[in-house]
PDB file of C-alpha atoms in Angstrom:
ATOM      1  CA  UNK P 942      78.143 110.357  92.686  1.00  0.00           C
ATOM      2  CA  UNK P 943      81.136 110.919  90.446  1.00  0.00           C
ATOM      3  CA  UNK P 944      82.809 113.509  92.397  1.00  0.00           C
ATOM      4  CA  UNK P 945      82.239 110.956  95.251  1.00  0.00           C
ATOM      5  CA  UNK P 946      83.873 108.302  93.772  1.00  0.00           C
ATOM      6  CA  UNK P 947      86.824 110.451  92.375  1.00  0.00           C
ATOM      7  CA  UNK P 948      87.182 111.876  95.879  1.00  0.00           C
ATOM      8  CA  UNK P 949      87.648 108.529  97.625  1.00  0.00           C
ATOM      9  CA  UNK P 950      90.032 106.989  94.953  1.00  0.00           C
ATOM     10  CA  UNK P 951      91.973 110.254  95.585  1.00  0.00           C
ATOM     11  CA  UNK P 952      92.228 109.605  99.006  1.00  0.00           C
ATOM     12  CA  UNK P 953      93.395 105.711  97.968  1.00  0.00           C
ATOM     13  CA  UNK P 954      95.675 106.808  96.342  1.00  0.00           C
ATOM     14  CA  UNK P 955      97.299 109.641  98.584  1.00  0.00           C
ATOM     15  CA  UNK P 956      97.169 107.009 101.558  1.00  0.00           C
ATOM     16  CA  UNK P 957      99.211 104.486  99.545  1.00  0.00           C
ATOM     17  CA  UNK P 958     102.134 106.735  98.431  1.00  0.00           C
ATOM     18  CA  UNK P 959     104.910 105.963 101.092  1.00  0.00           C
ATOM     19  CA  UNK P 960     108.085 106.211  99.991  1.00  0.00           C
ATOM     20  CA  UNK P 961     109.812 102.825  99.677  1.00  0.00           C
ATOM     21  CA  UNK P 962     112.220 102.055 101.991  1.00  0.00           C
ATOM     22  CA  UNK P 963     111.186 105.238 103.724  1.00  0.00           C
ATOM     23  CA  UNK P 964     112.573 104.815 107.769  1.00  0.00           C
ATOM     24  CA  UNK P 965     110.203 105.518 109.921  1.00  0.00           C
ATOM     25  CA  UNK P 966     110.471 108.909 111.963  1.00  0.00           C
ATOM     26  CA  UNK P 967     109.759 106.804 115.502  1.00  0.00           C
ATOM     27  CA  UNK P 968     112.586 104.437 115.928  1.00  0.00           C
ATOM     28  CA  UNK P 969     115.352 104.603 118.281  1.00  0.00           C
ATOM     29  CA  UNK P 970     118.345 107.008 117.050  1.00  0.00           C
ATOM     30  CA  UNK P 971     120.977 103.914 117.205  1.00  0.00           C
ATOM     31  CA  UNK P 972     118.053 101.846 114.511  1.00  0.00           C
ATOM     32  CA  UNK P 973     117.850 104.960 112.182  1.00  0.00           C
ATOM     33  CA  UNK P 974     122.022 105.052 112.500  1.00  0.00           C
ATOM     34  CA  UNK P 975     122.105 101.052 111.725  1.00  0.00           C
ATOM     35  CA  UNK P 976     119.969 102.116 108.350  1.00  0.00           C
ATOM     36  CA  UNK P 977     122.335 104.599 107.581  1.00  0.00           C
ATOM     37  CA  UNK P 978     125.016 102.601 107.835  1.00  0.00           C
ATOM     38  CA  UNK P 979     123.383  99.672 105.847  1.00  0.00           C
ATOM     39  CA  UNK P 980     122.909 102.444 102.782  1.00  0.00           C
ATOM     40  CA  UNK P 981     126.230 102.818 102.800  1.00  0.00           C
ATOM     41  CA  UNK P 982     127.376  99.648 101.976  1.00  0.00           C
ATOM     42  CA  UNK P 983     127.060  97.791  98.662  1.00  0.00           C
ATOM     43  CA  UNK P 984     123.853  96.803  97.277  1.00  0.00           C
ATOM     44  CA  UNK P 985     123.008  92.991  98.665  1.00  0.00           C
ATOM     45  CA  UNK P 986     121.125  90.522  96.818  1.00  0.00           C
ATOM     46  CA  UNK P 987     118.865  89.521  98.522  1.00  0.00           C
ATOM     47  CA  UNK P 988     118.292  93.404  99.650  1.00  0.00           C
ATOM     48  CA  UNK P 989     119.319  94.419 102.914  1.00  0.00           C
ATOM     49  CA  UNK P 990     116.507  94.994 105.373  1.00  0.00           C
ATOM     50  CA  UNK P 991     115.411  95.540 109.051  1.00  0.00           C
ATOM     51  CA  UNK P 992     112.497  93.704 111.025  1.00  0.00           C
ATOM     52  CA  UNK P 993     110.856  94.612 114.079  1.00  0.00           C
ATOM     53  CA  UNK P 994     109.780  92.369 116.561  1.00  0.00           C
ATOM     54  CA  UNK P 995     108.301  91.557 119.876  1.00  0.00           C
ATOM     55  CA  UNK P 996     110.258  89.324 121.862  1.00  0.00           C
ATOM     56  CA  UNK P 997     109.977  88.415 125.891  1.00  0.00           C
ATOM     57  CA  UNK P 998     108.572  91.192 126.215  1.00  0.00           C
ATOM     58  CA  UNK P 999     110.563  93.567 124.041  1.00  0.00           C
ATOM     59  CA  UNK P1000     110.937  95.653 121.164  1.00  0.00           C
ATOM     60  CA  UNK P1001     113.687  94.103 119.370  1.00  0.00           C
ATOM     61  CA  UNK P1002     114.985  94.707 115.995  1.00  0.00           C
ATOM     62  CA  UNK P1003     116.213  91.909 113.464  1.00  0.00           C
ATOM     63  CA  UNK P1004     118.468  92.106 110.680  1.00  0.00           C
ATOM     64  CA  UNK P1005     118.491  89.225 108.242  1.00  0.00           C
ATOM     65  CA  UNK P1006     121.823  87.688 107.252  1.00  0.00           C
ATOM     66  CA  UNK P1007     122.600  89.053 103.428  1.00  0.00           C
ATOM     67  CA  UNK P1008     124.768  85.782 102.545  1.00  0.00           C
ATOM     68  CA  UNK P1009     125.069  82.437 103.038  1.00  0.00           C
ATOM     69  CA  UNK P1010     127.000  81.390 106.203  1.00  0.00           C
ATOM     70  CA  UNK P1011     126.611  85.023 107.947  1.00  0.00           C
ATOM     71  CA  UNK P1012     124.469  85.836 110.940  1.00  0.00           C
ATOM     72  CA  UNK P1013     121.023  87.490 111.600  1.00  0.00           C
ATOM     73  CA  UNK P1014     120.958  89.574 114.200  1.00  0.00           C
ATOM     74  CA  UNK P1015     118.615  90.564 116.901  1.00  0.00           C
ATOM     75  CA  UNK P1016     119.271  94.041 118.512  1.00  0.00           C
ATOM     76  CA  UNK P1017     117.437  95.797 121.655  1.00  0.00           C
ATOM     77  CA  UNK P1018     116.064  99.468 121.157  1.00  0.00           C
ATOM     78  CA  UNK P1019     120.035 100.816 121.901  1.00  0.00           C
ATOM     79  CA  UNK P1020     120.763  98.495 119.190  1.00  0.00           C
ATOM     80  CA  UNK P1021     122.923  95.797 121.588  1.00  0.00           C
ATOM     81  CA  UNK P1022     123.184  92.658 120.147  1.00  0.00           C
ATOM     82  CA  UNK P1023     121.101  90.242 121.659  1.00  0.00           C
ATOM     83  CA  UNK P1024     121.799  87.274 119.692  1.00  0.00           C
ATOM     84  CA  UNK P1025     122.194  85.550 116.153  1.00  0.00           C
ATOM     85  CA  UNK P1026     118.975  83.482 115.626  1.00  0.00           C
ATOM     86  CA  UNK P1027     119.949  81.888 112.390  1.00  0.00           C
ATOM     87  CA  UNK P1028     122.388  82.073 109.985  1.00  0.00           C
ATOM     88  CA  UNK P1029     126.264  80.386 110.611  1.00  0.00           C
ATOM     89  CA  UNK P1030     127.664  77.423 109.039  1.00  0.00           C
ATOM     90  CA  UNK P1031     124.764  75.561 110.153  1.00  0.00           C
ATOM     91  CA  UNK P1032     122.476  78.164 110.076  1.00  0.00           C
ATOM     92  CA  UNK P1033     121.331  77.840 113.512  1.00  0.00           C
ATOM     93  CA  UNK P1034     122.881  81.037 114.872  1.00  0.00           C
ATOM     94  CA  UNK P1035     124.594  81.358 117.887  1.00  0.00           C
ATOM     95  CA  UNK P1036     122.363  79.130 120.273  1.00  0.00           C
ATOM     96  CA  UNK P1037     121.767  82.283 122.412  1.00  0.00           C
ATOM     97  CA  UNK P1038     117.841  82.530 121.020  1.00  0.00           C
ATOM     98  CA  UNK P1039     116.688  78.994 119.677  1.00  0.00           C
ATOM     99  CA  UNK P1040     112.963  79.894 120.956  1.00  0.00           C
ATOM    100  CA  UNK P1041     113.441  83.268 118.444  1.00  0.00           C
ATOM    101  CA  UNK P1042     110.945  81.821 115.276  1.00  0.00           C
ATOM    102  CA  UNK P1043     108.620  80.450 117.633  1.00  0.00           C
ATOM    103  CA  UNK P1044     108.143  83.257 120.378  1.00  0.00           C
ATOM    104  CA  UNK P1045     108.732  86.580 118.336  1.00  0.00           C
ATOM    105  CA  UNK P1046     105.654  87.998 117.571  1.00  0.00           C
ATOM    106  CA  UNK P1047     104.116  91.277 115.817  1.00  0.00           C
ATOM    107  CA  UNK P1048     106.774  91.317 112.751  1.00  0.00           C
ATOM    108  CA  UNK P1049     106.630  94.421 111.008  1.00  0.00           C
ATOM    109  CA  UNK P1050     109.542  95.868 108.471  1.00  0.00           C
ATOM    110  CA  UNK P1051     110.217  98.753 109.209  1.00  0.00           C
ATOM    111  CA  UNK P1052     112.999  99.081 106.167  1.00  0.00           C
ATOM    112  CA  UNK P1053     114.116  97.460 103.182  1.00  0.00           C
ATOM    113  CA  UNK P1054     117.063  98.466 100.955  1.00  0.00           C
ATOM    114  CA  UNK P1055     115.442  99.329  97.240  1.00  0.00           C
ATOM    115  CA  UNK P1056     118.156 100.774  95.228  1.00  0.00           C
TER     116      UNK P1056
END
């Protein structure tokens, strides 16, 4: 029974050990080159991070605003802006996507800046 036991917290264990802020081998090039170029840049408080979504229909790929009055920005799989959901001087984004909070579904991050 102990070998058992010692055996499945192994396997626990070994399941839980992703890398943080690992990137995910199955995105679109253009996503893995937009997390590239985020590493790049200074550190951001809060960190720097990407989201994916579903949207009408879509995979579509959000990236938080990092300050204040900047944008968040929704991107298709070739990483084309779709539109700024929030964020701005009155944080409403661009008007392109009000219906973004309220229709995008299955969020997942898929990357988060931990340095």
């Amino acid at each position: 029974m102990k070998t058992i036991c010692t055996i499945f917290l192994a396997v626990i264990l070994l399941i839980g050990c992703d890398k943080p802020g690992a990137v995910e081998t199955n995105l679109p090039k253009c996503v893995k080159d937009k997390i590239a170029e985020l590493e790049k840049e200074p550190v951001t408080n809060p960190p720097s991070s990407i989201w994916q979504f579903e949207y009408n229909g879509k995979t579509v790929y959000y990236v938080p605003p990092y300050c204040c009055d900047f944008y968040g920005t929704v991107y298709d799989s070739d990483c084309r802006v779709i539109c700024h959901p929030d964020g701005g001087i009155t944080g409403q984004g661009d008007g392109q996507c009000p219906d973004f909070a309220k229709k995008a579904t299955n969020k997942k991050l898929i990357w988060e800046d931990n340095r």
